[in-house]
Amino acid sequence: MPGNRVVVYQGPGSVSVETIDYPKLEIPDEVATGFGVKRKAPHAAILKLVSTNICGSDQHMVRGRTTAPVGQTLGHEITGEVVEAGDDVLFVKEGDVCSVPFNIACGRCRMCDEGKTGICLNVNPARAGAAYGYVDMGGWIGGQAEYVMVPYADFNLLKFPDRDQALEKILDLTMLSDIFPTGYHGAYTAGVTTGSTVYVAGAGPVGLAAAHAAQCLGASVVIVGDMVADRLTQARSFGCETVDLSQGTPLPDLIEGILGEPEVDAAVDAVGFEARGHGKGASEAPATVLNDIMNVARAGAGLGIPGLYVTGDPGGVDENAQVGQIGVRLGLGWAKSHYFVTGQCPVKQYNRQLMNLILSDKAQIAKAVNATVITLDDAPTGYQQFDQGAAKKYVIDPHSSIAA
């Protein structure tokens, strides 16, 4: 049996590609022990990776800003070909090319029944919800790899209807595992609809995906804010307005300069807990973005918060931030009757519809996020460049499956 090469966290700022055992049709020990269930997983499938992406959430771990241990395997944005299916897998078969939601979900618990697959109750004994290759998420092996095991395969896998078409559009379809649904979730839950004006904080890949999703939802103007010039240029490349927060000009003034008024109909936080204050050289201030979006969202507006916030941050700016307690002006949001939607995106609520948009050429998410293909061996370099603010979404091609 072959081994399995996978990206592994080696400490702050460092990842490597290591060889581990080839996957088995088994769930992790901590899940089996924690729930008192059988380890054998005839409901699972093994996929040969076609593509797998570097995510900003991975970058938080690699920066040492979570409690991830050295040796943590990485990667939760997975697209692959089924090469083995367990005896209880009925509806996907070897050769099928599928998208894998980053949420691991059993399809059998109360949360899954309600469509809340980001907080499945049966896949992580530590808390509701699990993901591949992520700290405190159940011990599931990461998918920045050659092969990966997917449990509850009939429920979790989204099969592409035509293999050749899927491979032709793989740079768009690879975004279905996480950032396109996550960005869409941020925009949709913020209430973006026909004619909306929208502010998206952050021009990283999730922010760009949220901006493109807002366009798909019919927004009239999408404004993206960031402090990295290349990322703002990328946002403008597909029709967004932008504001440069490195200059220190108050955000409402910047928005008024575009819209003629200092408020928007909906706002999205695509930055998360490593937010910084405004202006060149601004220090970290983790509540900045949440306070910004409350400030510029009109009364009664929705705030979509797909940006990651954690309960354990060793590098937090103070003792409160280190446990996820930050200085949010909740009174402002309360006074303006805002509503907030937080947490992992339940990918399965959106991925099929977004797949259809891609296949019918109604969405160009790869262009929006500047999808850039690298090899598995180049993953450490990809992490370094991403951390330096590269305006790219790195797509790892472990088996040279992606056409030039």
CSV table of C-alpha atoms in Angstrom, one decimal, residues 26-372:
chain,number,residue,atom,x,y,z
A,26,GLU,CA,-11.7,4.2,9.9
A,27,ILE,CA,-12.7,7.2,12.0
A,28,PRO,CA,-10.1,8.9,14.3
A,29,ASP,CA,-9.5,7.3,17.7
A,30,GLU,CA,-10.7,10.3,19.6
A,31,VAL,CA,-14.0,10.3,17.8
A,32,ALA,CA,-14.6,6.6,18.3
A,33,THR,CA,-13.6,6.7,21.9
A,34,GLY,CA,-15.4,9.9,22.6
A,35,PHE,CA,-18.7,8.7,21.3
A,36,GLY,CA,-18.3,5.0,22.1
A,37,VAL,CA,-18.8,4.0,18.5
A,38,LYS,CA,-17.1,1.5,16.1
A,39,ARG,CA,-13.9,2.8,14.5
A,40,LYS,CA,-14.4,0.9,11.3
A,41,ALA,CA,-16.2,3.2,8.8
A,42,PRO,CA,-17.9,1.3,6.0
A,43,HIS,CA,-19.8,4.6,5.3
A,44,ALA,CA,-16.5,6.2,4.3
A,45,ALA,CA,-14.7,6.7,1.0
A,46,ILE,CA,-11.1,7.4,0.1
A,47,LEU,CA,-10.4,10.1,-2.4
A,48,LYS,CA,-7.3,10.8,-4.6
A,49,LEU,CA,-6.9,14.6,-4.4
A,50,VAL,CA,-7.5,16.5,-7.6
A,51,SER,CA,-7.1,19.8,-5.9
A,52,THR,CA,-6.8,21.2,-2.4
A,53,ASN,CA,-6.4,24.8,-1.3
A,54,ILE,CA,-4.5,26.9,1.3
A,55,CYS,CA,-7.0,28.7,3.4
A,56,GLY,CA,-6.7,31.7,5.7
A,57,SER,CA,-7.9,29.6,8.5
A,58,ASP,CA,-4.9,27.3,8.0
A,59,GLN,CA,-2.7,30.4,8.1
A,60,HIS,CA,-3.9,31.3,11.6
A,61,MET,CA,-2.6,27.9,12.8
A,62,VAL,CA,0.7,28.3,10.9
A,63,ARG,CA,1.3,31.7,12.4
A,64,GLY,CA,1.0,30.0,15.9
A,65,ARG,CA,-2.2,31.9,16.7
A,66,THR,CA,-4.1,28.8,17.7
A,67,THR,CA,-3.4,25.9,20.1
A,68,ALA,CA,-2.5,23.6,17.2
A,69,PRO,CA,0.2,21.1,18.2
A,70,VAL,CA,3.4,20.5,16.2
A,71,GLY,CA,2.5,17.6,13.9
A,72,GLN,CA,-1.0,18.8,13.1
A,73,THR,CA,-1.9,17.8,9.5
A,74,LEU,CA,-3.4,20.6,7.5
A,75,GLY,CA,-6.0,21.2,4.8
A,76,HIS,CA,-9.8,21.2,4.6
A,77,GLU,CA,-10.5,22.5,1.1
A,78,ILE,CA,-10.7,19.2,-0.8
A,79,THR,CA,-11.8,18.1,-4.3
A,80,GLY,CA,-11.0,14.6,-5.4
A,81,GLU,CA,-11.7,11.3,-7.2
A,82,VAL,CA,-13.2,8.4,-5.3
A,83,VAL,CA,-10.7,5.5,-5.4
A,84,GLU,CA,-12.3,3.3,-2.7
A,85,ALA,CA,-15.8,3.2,-1.2
A,86,GLY,CA,-16.9,1.3,1.9
A,87,ASP,CA,-19.6,-1.4,1.8
A,88,ASP,CA,-22.2,1.0,3.1
A,89,VAL,CA,-21.6,3.7,0.5
A,90,LEU,CA,-24.5,3.4,-2.0
A,91,PHE,CA,-24.6,6.5,-4.1
A,92,VAL,CA,-21.0,7.4,-5.0
A,93,LYS,CA,-18.6,5.1,-6.7
A,94,GLU,CA,-15.0,4.8,-7.8
A,95,GLY,CA,-14.2,7.3,-10.5
A,96,ASP,CA,-16.6,10.0,-9.3
A,97,VAL,CA,-15.1,13.4,-9.0
A,98,CYS,CA,-16.5,15.2,-5.9
A,99,SER,CA,-16.3,18.3,-3.8
A,100,VAL,CA,-15.9,17.7,-0.1
A,101,PRO,CA,-17.4,20.3,2.3
A,102,PHE,CA,-14.9,21.3,4.9
A,103,ASN,CA,-17.5,20.6,7.5
A,104,ILE,CA,-17.5,16.9,8.5
A,105,ALA,CA,-21.1,15.9,9.2
A,106,CYS,CA,-22.8,12.6,10.1
A,107,GLY,CA,-26.1,13.4,8.3
A,108,ARG,CA,-27.9,11.7,11.2
A,109,CYS,CA,-28.0,14.1,14.2
A,110,ARG,CA,-30.4,16.9,15.1
A,111,MET,CA,-28.1,19.6,13.7
A,112,CYS,CA,-27.6,17.8,10.4
A,113,ASP,CA,-31.4,17.3,10.2
A,114,GLU,CA,-31.8,21.0,10.5
A,115,GLY,CA,-29.2,21.7,7.8
A,116,LYS,CA,-26.6,23.0,10.4
A,117,THR,CA,-23.8,20.8,9.2
A,118,GLY,CA,-21.1,23.1,10.6
A,119,ILE,CA,-22.1,22.0,14.1
A,120,CYS,CA,-22.7,18.3,13.7
A,121,LEU,CA,-23.0,16.6,17.1
A,122,ASN,CA,-21.4,13.2,16.2
A,123,VAL,CA,-18.0,14.0,14.7
A,124,ASN,CA,-16.0,15.8,17.5
A,125,PRO,CA,-16.3,14.9,21.1
A,126,ALA,CA,-14.7,18.2,22.2
A,127,ARG,CA,-17.4,20.5,20.7
A,128,ALA,CA,-20.1,20.6,18.0
A,129,GLY,CA,-18.6,20.7,14.5
A,130,ALA,CA,-15.5,19.2,12.9
A,131,ALA,CA,-13.2,19.8,9.9
A,132,TYR,CA,-10.3,18.0,8.2
A,133,GLY,CA,-6.8,18.9,9.4
A,134,TYR,CA,-7.8,21.5,12.0
A,135,VAL,CA,-7.0,22.0,15.7
A,136,ASP,CA,-9.7,20.9,18.2
A,137,MET,CA,-11.8,19.5,15.4
A,138,GLY,CA,-11.8,15.8,16.1
A,139,GLY,CA,-8.5,14.6,14.9
A,140,TRP,CA,-9.4,14.1,11.3
A,141,ILE,CA,-6.4,13.9,8.9
A,142,GLY,CA,-5.9,17.0,6.7
A,143,GLY,CA,-6.6,17.2,3.0
A,144,GLN,CA,-3.5,19.1,1.7
A,145,ALA,CA,-2.4,15.6,0.7
A,146,GLU,CA,-2.4,13.0,-1.9
A,147,TYR,CA,-5.3,11.0,-0.4
A,148,VAL,CA,-7.9,11.6,2.2
A,149,MET,CA,-10.7,9.6,3.9
A,150,VAL,CA,-14.2,11.2,3.9
A,151,PRO,CA,-16.7,9.7,6.4
A,152,TYR,CA,-20.4,9.5,5.8
A,153,ALA,CA,-19.6,9.7,2.1
A,154,ASP,CA,-23.1,9.5,0.7
A,155,PHE,CA,-24.0,12.5,2.8
A,156,ASN,CA,-20.9,14.6,2.5
A,157,LEU,CA,-19.7,14.2,-1.0
A,158,LEU,CA,-21.1,16.5,-3.8
A,159,LYS,CA,-20.6,14.6,-7.1
A,160,PHE,CA,-20.0,16.6,-10.2
A,161,PRO,CA,-22.4,15.5,-12.9
A,162,ASP,CA,-19.8,15.3,-15.8
A,163,ARG,CA,-16.2,14.4,-15.1
A,164,ASP,CA,-14.7,16.1,-18.2
A,165,GLN,CA,-16.6,19.3,-17.5
A,166,ALA,CA,-15.6,19.3,-13.9
A,167,LEU,CA,-11.9,18.9,-14.8
A,168,GLU,CA,-12.2,21.8,-17.3
A,169,LYS,CA,-13.7,24.0,-14.6
A,170,ILE,CA,-11.7,22.7,-11.6
A,171,LEU,CA,-10.2,26.0,-10.6
A,172,ASP,CA,-13.7,27.3,-10.0
A,173,LEU,CA,-15.1,24.1,-8.6
A,174,THR,CA,-12.3,23.6,-6.1
A,175,MET,CA,-13.6,26.7,-4.3
A,176,LEU,CA,-16.9,24.9,-3.4
A,177,SER,CA,-15.3,23.1,-0.5
A,178,ASP,CA,-15.0,26.3,1.5
A,179,ILE,CA,-14.4,29.8,0.4
A,180,PHE,CA,-17.2,30.3,-2.2
A,181,PRO,CA,-19.9,28.9,0.1
A,182,THR,CA,-18.3,30.7,3.1
A,183,GLY,CA,-18.2,34.0,1.3
A,184,TYR,CA,-21.8,33.5,0.0
A,185,HIS,CA,-22.9,32.6,3.5
A,186,GLY,CA,-21.4,35.9,4.8
A,187,ALA,CA,-23.2,37.9,2.1
A,188,TYR,CA,-26.5,36.0,2.3
A,189,THR,CA,-26.8,36.0,6.0
A,190,ALA,CA,-26.0,39.8,6.0
A,191,GLY,CA,-29.2,40.2,3.9
A,192,VAL,CA,-27.6,41.1,0.6
A,193,THR,CA,-30.2,41.2,-2.1
A,194,THR,CA,-31.1,43.0,-5.4
A,195,GLY,CA,-29.8,46.5,-5.3
A,196,SER,CA,-28.0,46.3,-1.9
A,197,THR,CA,-25.0,48.3,-1.1
A,198,VAL,CA,-22.4,46.2,0.7
A,199,TYR,CA,-19.2,46.6,2.6
A,200,VAL,CA,-16.8,43.7,2.8
A,201,ALA,CA,-14.0,44.0,5.3
A,202,GLY,CA,-10.9,42.1,4.1
A,203,ALA,CA,-9.7,41.4,0.5
A,204,GLY,CA,-8.2,38.0,1.2
A,205,PRO,CA,-9.7,35.0,-0.6
A,206,VAL,CA,-12.8,34.8,1.7
A,207,GLY,CA,-13.4,38.5,1.4
A,208,LEU,CA,-13.1,38.4,-2.4
A,209,ALA,CA,-15.4,35.4,-2.5
A,210,ALA,CA,-17.9,37.3,-0.3
A,211,ALA,CA,-17.7,40.3,-2.7
A,212,HIS,CA,-18.3,38.1,-5.7
A,213,ALA,CA,-21.1,36.3,-3.9
A,214,ALA,CA,-22.7,39.7,-3.2
A,215,GLN,CA,-22.6,40.4,-6.9
A,216,CYS,CA,-24.2,37.1,-7.6
A,217,LEU,CA,-27.0,38.0,-5.1
A,218,GLY,CA,-27.7,41.3,-7.0
A,219,ALA,CA,-25.8,43.9,-5.0
A,220,SER,CA,-25.7,47.3,-6.7
A,221,VAL,CA,-22.3,48.3,-5.2
A,222,VAL,CA,-19.8,46.2,-3.4
A,223,ILE,CA,-17.1,48.0,-1.4
A,224,VAL,CA,-14.1,46.1,-0.2
A,225,GLY,CA,-11.7,47.4,2.5
A,226,ASP,CA,-8.1,46.3,3.1
A,227,MET,CA,-4.6,47.6,3.7
A,228,VAL,CA,-2.8,45.6,1.1
A,229,ALA,CA,-2.7,47.4,-2.3
A,230,ASP,CA,-2.4,44.3,-4.4
A,231,ARG,CA,-5.5,42.7,-2.8
A,232,LEU,CA,-7.5,45.9,-3.4
A,233,THR,CA,-6.4,45.8,-7.1
A,234,GLN,CA,-7.6,42.2,-7.2
A,235,ALA,CA,-11.0,43.3,-5.8
A,236,ARG,CA,-11.3,46.1,-8.5
A,237,SER,CA,-10.5,43.5,-11.2
A,238,PHE,CA,-14.0,42.1,-11.0
A,239,GLY,CA,-15.9,45.3,-10.5
A,240,CYS,CA,-15.7,46.1,-6.8
A,241,GLU,CA,-15.2,49.5,-5.3
A,242,THR,CA,-12.3,49.7,-2.8
A,243,VAL,CA,-11.2,51.6,0.3
A,244,ASP,CA,-7.6,51.7,1.5
A,245,LEU,CA,-7.6,51.5,5.3
A,246,SER,CA,-3.9,52.1,5.5
A,247,GLN,CA,-4.3,55.8,5.1
A,248,GLY,CA,-6.2,56.2,8.4
A,249,THR,CA,-9.2,58.1,6.9
A,250,PRO,CA,-12.4,57.2,8.9
A,251,LEU,CA,-14.2,54.4,7.2
A,252,PRO,CA,-17.6,56.2,7.1
A,253,ASP,CA,-15.9,59.1,5.2
A,254,LEU,CA,-14.4,56.6,2.7
A,255,ILE,CA,-17.8,55.0,2.1
A,256,GLU,CA,-19.5,58.4,1.7
A,257,GLY,CA,-17.0,59.3,-0.9
A,258,ILE,CA,-18.3,56.3,-3.0
A,259,LEU,CA,-22.0,56.1,-2.2
A,260,GLY,CA,-22.8,59.7,-1.2
A,261,GLU,CA,-23.8,58.5,2.3
A,262,PRO,CA,-21.7,56.9,5.1
A,263,GLU,CA,-23.7,53.7,5.5
A,264,VAL,CA,-24.4,50.5,3.6
A,265,ASP,CA,-27.3,48.1,3.6
A,266,ALA,CA,-25.2,45.0,4.6
A,267,ALA,CA,-21.7,44.3,5.9
A,268,VAL,CA,-19.4,41.3,6.1
A,269,ASP,CA,-16.4,40.6,8.3
A,270,ALA,CA,-14.0,38.4,6.3
A,271,VAL,CA,-11.0,39.2,8.5
A,272,GLY,CA,-11.6,37.7,12.0
A,273,PHE,CA,-9.6,37.8,15.2
A,274,GLU,CA,-6.2,38.9,13.8
A,275,ALA,CA,-7.7,42.3,12.7
A,276,ARG,CA,-5.5,45.4,12.9
A,277,GLY,CA,-6.4,49.0,13.5
A,278,HIS,CA,-6.5,51.5,10.6
A,279,GLY,CA,-3.5,53.4,9.3
A,280,LYS,CA,0.1,52.4,8.3
A,281,GLY,CA,1.8,50.4,11.0
A,282,ALA,CA,-1.4,50.0,13.1
A,283,SER,CA,-1.1,47.4,15.8
A,284,GLU,CA,-3.4,44.4,16.2
A,285,ALA,CA,-6.8,45.3,17.6
A,286,PRO,CA,-9.1,42.2,17.3
A,287,ALA,CA,-12.4,44.0,17.6
A,288,THR,CA,-11.7,46.6,14.9
A,289,VAL,CA,-13.6,45.0,12.1
A,290,LEU,CA,-16.6,44.0,14.1
A,291,ASN,CA,-16.9,47.6,15.4
A,292,ASP,CA,-16.3,49.0,11.9
A,293,ILE,CA,-19.1,47.0,10.3
A,294,MET,CA,-21.5,48.0,13.1
A,295,ASN,CA,-20.5,51.6,12.5
A,296,VAL,CA,-21.1,51.6,8.8
A,297,ALA,CA,-24.1,49.3,8.6
A,298,ARG,CA,-27.4,51.1,8.6
A,299,ALA,CA,-30.0,50.7,11.3
A,300,GLY,CA,-31.7,47.3,11.0
A,301,ALA,CA,-28.9,45.8,8.8
A,302,GLY,CA,-27.4,42.3,9.0
A,303,LEU,CA,-23.8,41.6,9.7
A,304,GLY,CA,-22.4,38.4,8.2
A,305,ILE,CA,-19.3,37.2,10.1
A,306,PRO,CA,-17.5,34.3,8.3
A,307,GLY,CA,-14.2,35.7,9.6
A,308,LEU,CA,-12.7,33.3,12.1
A,309,TYR,CA,-12.8,33.9,15.9
A,310,VAL,CA,-11.2,31.4,18.3
A,311,THR,CA,-11.5,30.5,21.9
A,312,GLY,CA,-7.7,30.0,22.3
A,313,ASP,CA,-5.1,32.4,20.9
A,314,PRO,CA,-1.7,32.1,22.4
A,315,GLY,CA,-0.6,35.3,20.5
A,316,GLY,CA,-3.5,37.4,21.6
A,317,VAL,CA,-2.8,41.0,22.5
A,318,ASP,CA,-3.9,40.6,26.1
A,319,GLU,CA,-5.4,38.0,28.5
A,320,ASN,CA,-8.9,38.6,27.2
A,321,ALA,CA,-8.0,38.2,23.6
A,322,GLN,CA,-6.2,35.0,24.3
A,323,VAL,CA,-9.5,33.4,25.3
A,324,GLY,CA,-11.5,35.1,22.5
A,325,GLN,CA,-12.9,37.9,24.6
A,326,ILE,CA,-12.6,41.2,22.7
A,327,GLY,CA,-13.8,44.7,23.0
A,328,VAL,CA,-16.9,44.7,20.8
A,329,ARG,CA,-19.2,47.7,21.0
A,330,LEU,CA,-22.3,45.6,21.4
A,331,GLY,CA,-24.3,48.6,22.6
A,332,LEU,CA,-23.8,50.2,19.2
A,333,GLY,CA,-25.1,47.1,17.4
A,334,TRP,CA,-28.0,46.8,19.9
A,335,ALA,CA,-28.9,50.5,19.4
A,336,LYS,CA,-29.0,50.0,15.6
A,337,SER,CA,-31.0,46.8,15.9
A,338,HIS,CA,-28.4,44.9,14.0
A,339,TYR,CA,-28.5,41.1,13.7
A,340,PHE,CA,-25.3,39.0,13.6
A,341,VAL,CA,-24.6,35.6,12.0
A,342,THR,CA,-21.4,33.9,13.1
A,343,GLY,CA,-19.8,30.5,12.9
A,344,GLN,CA,-18.7,27.9,10.4
A,345,CYS,CA,-20.5,28.1,7.1
A,346,PRO,CA,-22.8,25.1,6.6
A,347,VAL,CA,-21.4,24.3,3.2
A,348,LYS,CA,-24.1,21.9,2.1
A,349,GLN,CA,-26.7,24.6,2.3
A,350,TYR,CA,-25.1,26.3,-0.7
A,351,ASN,CA,-22.6,24.1,-2.6
A,352,ARG,CA,-25.0,22.5,-5.0
A,353,GLN,CA,-26.5,25.7,-6.1
A,354,LEU,CA,-23.1,27.4,-6.4
A,355,MET,CA,-21.9,24.4,-8.4
A,356,ASN,CA,-24.7,25.0,-10.9
A,357,LEU,CA,-23.8,28.7,-11.1
A,358,ILE,CA,-20.2,27.7,-12.0
A,359,LEU,CA,-21.2,25.0,-14.5
A,360,SER,CA,-23.5,27.5,-16.3
A,361,ASP,CA,-20.9,30.2,-16.4
A,362,LYS,CA,-22.8,32.5,-14.1
A,363,ALA,CA,-20.0,32.7,-11.5
A,364,GLN,CA,-16.2,33.1,-12.1
A,365,ILE,CA,-15.0,32.6,-8.6
A,366,ALA,CA,-11.5,31.4,-9.7
A,367,LYS,CA,-10.9,34.7,-11.5
A,368,ALA,CA,-12.3,36.7,-8.5
A,369,VAL,CA,-9.8,35.2,-6.0
A,370,ASN,CA,-6.9,34.8,-8.5
A,371,ALA,CA,-6.6,31.0,-8.3
A,372,THR,CA,-2.9,30.1,-8.6
